Coordinates of C-alpha atoms in Angstrom, one line a residue:
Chain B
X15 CA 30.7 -106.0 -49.7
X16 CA 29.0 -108.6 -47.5
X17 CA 26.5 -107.3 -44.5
X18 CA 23.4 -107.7 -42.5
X19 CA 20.8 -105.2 -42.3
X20 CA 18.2 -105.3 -39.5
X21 CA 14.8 -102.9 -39.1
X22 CA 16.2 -100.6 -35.9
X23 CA 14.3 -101.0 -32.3
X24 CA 13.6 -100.8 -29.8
X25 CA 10.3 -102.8 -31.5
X26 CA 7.6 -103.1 -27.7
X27 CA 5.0 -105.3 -28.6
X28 CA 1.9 -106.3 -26.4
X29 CA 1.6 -110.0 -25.6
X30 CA 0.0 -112.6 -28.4
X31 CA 0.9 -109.5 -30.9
X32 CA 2.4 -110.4 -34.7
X33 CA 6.2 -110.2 -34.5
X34 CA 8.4 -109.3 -37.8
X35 CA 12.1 -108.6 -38.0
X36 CA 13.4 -107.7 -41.1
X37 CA 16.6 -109.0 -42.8
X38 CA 17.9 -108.0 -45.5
X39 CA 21.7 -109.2 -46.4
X40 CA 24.0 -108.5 -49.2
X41 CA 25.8 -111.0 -50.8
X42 CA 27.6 -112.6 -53.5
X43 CA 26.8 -116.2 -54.3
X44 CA 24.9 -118.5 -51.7
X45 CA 25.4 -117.8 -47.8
X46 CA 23.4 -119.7 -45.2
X47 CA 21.5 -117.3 -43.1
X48 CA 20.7 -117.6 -39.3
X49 CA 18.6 -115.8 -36.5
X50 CA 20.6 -115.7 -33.0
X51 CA 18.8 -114.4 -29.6
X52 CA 20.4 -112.8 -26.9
X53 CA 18.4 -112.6 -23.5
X54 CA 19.6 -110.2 -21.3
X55 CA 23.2 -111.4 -19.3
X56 CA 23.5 -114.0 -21.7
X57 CA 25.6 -114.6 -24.7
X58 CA 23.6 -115.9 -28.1
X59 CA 21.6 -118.6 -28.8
X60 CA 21.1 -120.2 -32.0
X61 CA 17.2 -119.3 -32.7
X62 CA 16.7 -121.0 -36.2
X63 CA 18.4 -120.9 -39.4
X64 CA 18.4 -122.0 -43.5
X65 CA 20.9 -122.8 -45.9
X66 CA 19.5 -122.7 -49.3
X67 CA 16.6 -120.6 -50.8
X68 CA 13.0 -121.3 -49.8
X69 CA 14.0 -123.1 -46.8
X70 CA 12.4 -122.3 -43.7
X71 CA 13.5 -122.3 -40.5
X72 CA 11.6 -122.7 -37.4
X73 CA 12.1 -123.0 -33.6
X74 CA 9.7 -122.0 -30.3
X75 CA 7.1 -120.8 -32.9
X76 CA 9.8 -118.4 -34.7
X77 CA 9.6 -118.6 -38.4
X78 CA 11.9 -117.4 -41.3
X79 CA 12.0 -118.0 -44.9
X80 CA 15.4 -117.3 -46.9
X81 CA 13.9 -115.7 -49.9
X82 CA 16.2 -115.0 -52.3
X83 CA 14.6 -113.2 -55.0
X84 CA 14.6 -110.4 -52.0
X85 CA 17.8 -111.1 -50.4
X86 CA 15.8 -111.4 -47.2
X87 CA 15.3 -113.8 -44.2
X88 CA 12.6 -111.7 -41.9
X89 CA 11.9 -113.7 -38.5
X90 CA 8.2 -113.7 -37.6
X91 CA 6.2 -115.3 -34.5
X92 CA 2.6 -114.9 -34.3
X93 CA 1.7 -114.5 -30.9
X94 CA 4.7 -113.4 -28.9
X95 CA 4.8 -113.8 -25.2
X96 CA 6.8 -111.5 -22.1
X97 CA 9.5 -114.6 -22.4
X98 CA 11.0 -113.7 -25.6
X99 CA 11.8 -109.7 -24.8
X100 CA 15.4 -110.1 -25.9
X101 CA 17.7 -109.0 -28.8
X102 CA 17.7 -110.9 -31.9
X103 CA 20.8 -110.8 -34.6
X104 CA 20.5 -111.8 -37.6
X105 CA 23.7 -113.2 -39.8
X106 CA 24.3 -114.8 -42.9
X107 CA 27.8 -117.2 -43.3
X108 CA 29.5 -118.3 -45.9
X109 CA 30.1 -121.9 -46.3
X110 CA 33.2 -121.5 -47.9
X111 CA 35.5 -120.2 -44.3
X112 CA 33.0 -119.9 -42.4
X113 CA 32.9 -116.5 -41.1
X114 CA 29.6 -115.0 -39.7
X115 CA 28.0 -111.6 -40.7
X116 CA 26.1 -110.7 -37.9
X117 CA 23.4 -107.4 -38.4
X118 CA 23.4 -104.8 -35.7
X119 CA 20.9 -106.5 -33.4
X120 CA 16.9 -105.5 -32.8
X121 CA 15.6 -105.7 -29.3
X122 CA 12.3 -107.1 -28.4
X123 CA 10.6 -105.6 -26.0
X124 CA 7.1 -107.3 -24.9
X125 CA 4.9 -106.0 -22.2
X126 CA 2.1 -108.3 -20.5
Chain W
X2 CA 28.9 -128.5 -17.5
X3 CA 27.7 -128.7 -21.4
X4 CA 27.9 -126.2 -24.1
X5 CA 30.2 -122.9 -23.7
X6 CA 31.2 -121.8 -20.8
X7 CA 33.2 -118.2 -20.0
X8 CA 35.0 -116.9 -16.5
X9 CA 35.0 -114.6 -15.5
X10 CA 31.4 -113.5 -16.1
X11 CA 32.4 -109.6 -15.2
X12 CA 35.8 -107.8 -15.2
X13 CA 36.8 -104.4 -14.6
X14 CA 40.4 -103.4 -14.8
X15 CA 42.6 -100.9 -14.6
X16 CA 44.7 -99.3 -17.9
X17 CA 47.9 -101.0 -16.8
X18 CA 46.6 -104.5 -15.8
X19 CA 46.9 -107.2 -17.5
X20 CA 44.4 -110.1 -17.0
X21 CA 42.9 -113.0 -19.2
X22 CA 39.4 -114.3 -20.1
X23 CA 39.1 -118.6 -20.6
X24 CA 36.9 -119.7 -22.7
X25 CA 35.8 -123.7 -22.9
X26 CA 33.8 -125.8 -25.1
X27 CA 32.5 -129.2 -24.2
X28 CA 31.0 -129.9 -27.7
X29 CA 33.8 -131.6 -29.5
X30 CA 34.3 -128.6 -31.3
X31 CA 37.4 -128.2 -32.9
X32 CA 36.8 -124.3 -33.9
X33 CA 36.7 -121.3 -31.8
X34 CA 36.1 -117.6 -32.2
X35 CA 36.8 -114.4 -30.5
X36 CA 33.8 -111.6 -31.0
X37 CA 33.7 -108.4 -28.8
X38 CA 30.0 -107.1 -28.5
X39 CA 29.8 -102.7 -28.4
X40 CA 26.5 -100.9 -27.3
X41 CA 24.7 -100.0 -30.7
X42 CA 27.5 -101.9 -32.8
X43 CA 27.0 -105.1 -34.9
X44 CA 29.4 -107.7 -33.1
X45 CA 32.6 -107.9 -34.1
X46 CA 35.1 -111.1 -35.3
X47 CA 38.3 -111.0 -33.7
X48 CA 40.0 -114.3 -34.0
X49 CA 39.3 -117.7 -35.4
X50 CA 40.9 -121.0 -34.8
X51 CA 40.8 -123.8 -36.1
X52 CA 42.3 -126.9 -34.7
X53 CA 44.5 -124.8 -32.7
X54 CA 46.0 -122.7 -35.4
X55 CA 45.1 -119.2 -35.3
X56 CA 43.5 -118.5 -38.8
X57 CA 41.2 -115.4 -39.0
X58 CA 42.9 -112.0 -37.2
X59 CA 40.8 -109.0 -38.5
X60 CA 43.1 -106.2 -37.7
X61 CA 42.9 -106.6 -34.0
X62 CA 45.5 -104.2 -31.7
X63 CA 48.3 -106.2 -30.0
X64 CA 46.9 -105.6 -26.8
X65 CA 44.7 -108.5 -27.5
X66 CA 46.5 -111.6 -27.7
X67 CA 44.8 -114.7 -27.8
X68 CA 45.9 -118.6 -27.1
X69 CA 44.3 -121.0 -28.1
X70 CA 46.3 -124.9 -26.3
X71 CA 44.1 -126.9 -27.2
X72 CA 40.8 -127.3 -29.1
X73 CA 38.4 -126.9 -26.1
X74 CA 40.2 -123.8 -24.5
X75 CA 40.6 -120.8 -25.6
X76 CA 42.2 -117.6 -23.9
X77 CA 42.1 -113.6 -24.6
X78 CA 45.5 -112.1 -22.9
X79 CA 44.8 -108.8 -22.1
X80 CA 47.1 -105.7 -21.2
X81 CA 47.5 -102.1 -21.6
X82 CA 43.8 -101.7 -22.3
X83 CA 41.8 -98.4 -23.2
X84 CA 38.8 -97.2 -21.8
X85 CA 37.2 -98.2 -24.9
X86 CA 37.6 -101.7 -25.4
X87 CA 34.6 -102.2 -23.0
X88 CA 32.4 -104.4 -24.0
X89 CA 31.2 -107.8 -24.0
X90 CA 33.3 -110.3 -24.7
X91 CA 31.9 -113.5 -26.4
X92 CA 33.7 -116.8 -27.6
X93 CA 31.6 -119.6 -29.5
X94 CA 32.5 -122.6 -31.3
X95 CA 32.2 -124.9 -34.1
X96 CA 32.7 -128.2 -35.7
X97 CA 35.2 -127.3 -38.8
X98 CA 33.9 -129.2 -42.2
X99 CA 35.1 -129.9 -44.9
X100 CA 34.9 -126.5 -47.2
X101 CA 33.8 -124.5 -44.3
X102 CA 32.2 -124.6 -40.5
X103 CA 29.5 -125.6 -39.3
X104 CA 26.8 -123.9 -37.0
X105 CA 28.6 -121.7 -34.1
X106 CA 27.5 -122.0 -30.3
X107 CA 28.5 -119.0 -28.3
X108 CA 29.0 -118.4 -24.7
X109 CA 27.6 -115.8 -22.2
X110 CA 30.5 -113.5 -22.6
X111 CA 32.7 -111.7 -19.9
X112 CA 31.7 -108.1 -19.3
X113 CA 34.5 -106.0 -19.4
X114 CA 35.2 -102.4 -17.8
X115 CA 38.0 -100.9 -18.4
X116 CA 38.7 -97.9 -16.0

C-alpha cells in the first residue's frame, strides 16, 4: 500500500547544527512529495515540496531532493536556529485524486 | 483575514453535547478537507469536498457529520462523542485541477476535549 515513513524524535539539536529528516515513501507510479511544519498551537504550513524526480525543493534554508532510485525525500537545513523547533510531516500525494499521505510527524527540538 | 481560518480554537464537551467546528477559506479554493490529528498518530483524512459535493469519506463514525454550503465553508457537526475522539481538528484546502488537486493549505485546527 501507499505510506510515509519518518526517522522517530524527538531529534534536539544545538543551534547552527546539520539538520536531516528522513523520508522514505512507498508507492506505486509517480506521487509528488511534500514537507509540512507544524509550530506549536498552529495547524501546518506548507514548508517545501517536489513533483517529479530530482527536483528539489527549497524554502527558509530547508532543502529536499525527491530521489527516486531510493524512494526518499529527506529534508535537510544546515545551520538550524531556536525558530524552527517544531514538527515536521512529511507526505507524498497523488496527482491523480489528490489525497495526501502524511508520515507520523518528527519533532524538532533546538536549544540555543 | 487571508488563508484558513478555524473557530473555535479550543473545545471541550461533554459525551452528550452536540456542537460544531467552521472552517473558512479565503483562497478561492474550491476543495476542502477534514483531518483529525492524534498524539503519536500520522494525521488522519476524514472528508473531502470538492465543489461542495462530499467525495472522500474514509470510514468515518456517524457521529461526525460534515457540511460543506458552499465552497469557502466548511462545517464538522458533532454529537454523541467519546472520550477518544480528542484531538486536533484540522481543515485545509485546495484548488481542484484537472486530474487531481493542487497544493493543500491547512488551518490551525480546533482542539477538542471530550469529557
Amino acid at each position: 500500500g501507499n505510506s510515509v515513513t519518518q526517522m522517530e524524535g524527538p531529534v534536539t539539536l544545538s543551534e547552527e547544527a546539520f539538520l536531516t529528516i528522513n523520508c522514505t515513501y512507498t508507492a506505486t507510479g509517480y506521487p509528488s512529495l511534500f514537507w509540512y511544519v507544524q509550530y506549536p498551537g498552529e495547524g501546518l504550513q506548507l514548508l517545501l515540496k517536489a513533483t517529479k524526480a530530482d527536483d528539489k525543493g527549497s524554502n527558509k534554508g530547508f532543502e529536499a531532493t525527491y530521489r527516486k532510485e531510493t524512494t526518499s525525500f529527506h529534508l535537510e537545513k544546515g545551520s538550524v536556529q531556536v525558530s524552527d523547533s517544531a514538527v515536521y510531516f512529511c507526505a507524498h500525494r497523488y496527482n491523480q485524486g489528490g489525497k495526501l499521505i502524511f508520515g507520523q510527524g518528527t519533532e524538532l527540538s533546538v536549544k540555543p | 483575514e487571508t488563508g484558513v481560518t478555524q473557530t473555535p480554537r479550543h473545545l471541550v464537551m461533554g459525551m452528550t453535547n452536540k456542537k460544531s467546528l467552521k472552517c473558512e477559506q479565503h483562497l478561492g479554493h474550491n476543495a476542502m478537507y477534514w483531518y483529525k490529528q492524534s498524539a503519536k498518530k500520522p494525521l488522519e483524512l476524514m472528508f473531502v469536498y470538492n465543489f461542495k459535493e462530499q467525495t472522500e469519506n474514509n470510514s468515518v463514525p456517524s457521529r461526525f457529520s460534515p457540511e460543506c454550503p458552499n465552497s469557502s465553508h466548511l462545517f464538522l457537526h458533532l454529537h454523541t462523542l467519546q472520550p477518544e475522539d480528542s484531538a486536533l481538528y484540522l481543515c485545509a484546502s485546495s484548488h481542484l485541477l484537472a486530474g487531481g488537486t493542487d497544493t493543500q493549505y491547512f488551518g490551525p485546527g480546533t482542539r477538542l476535549t471530550v469529557l
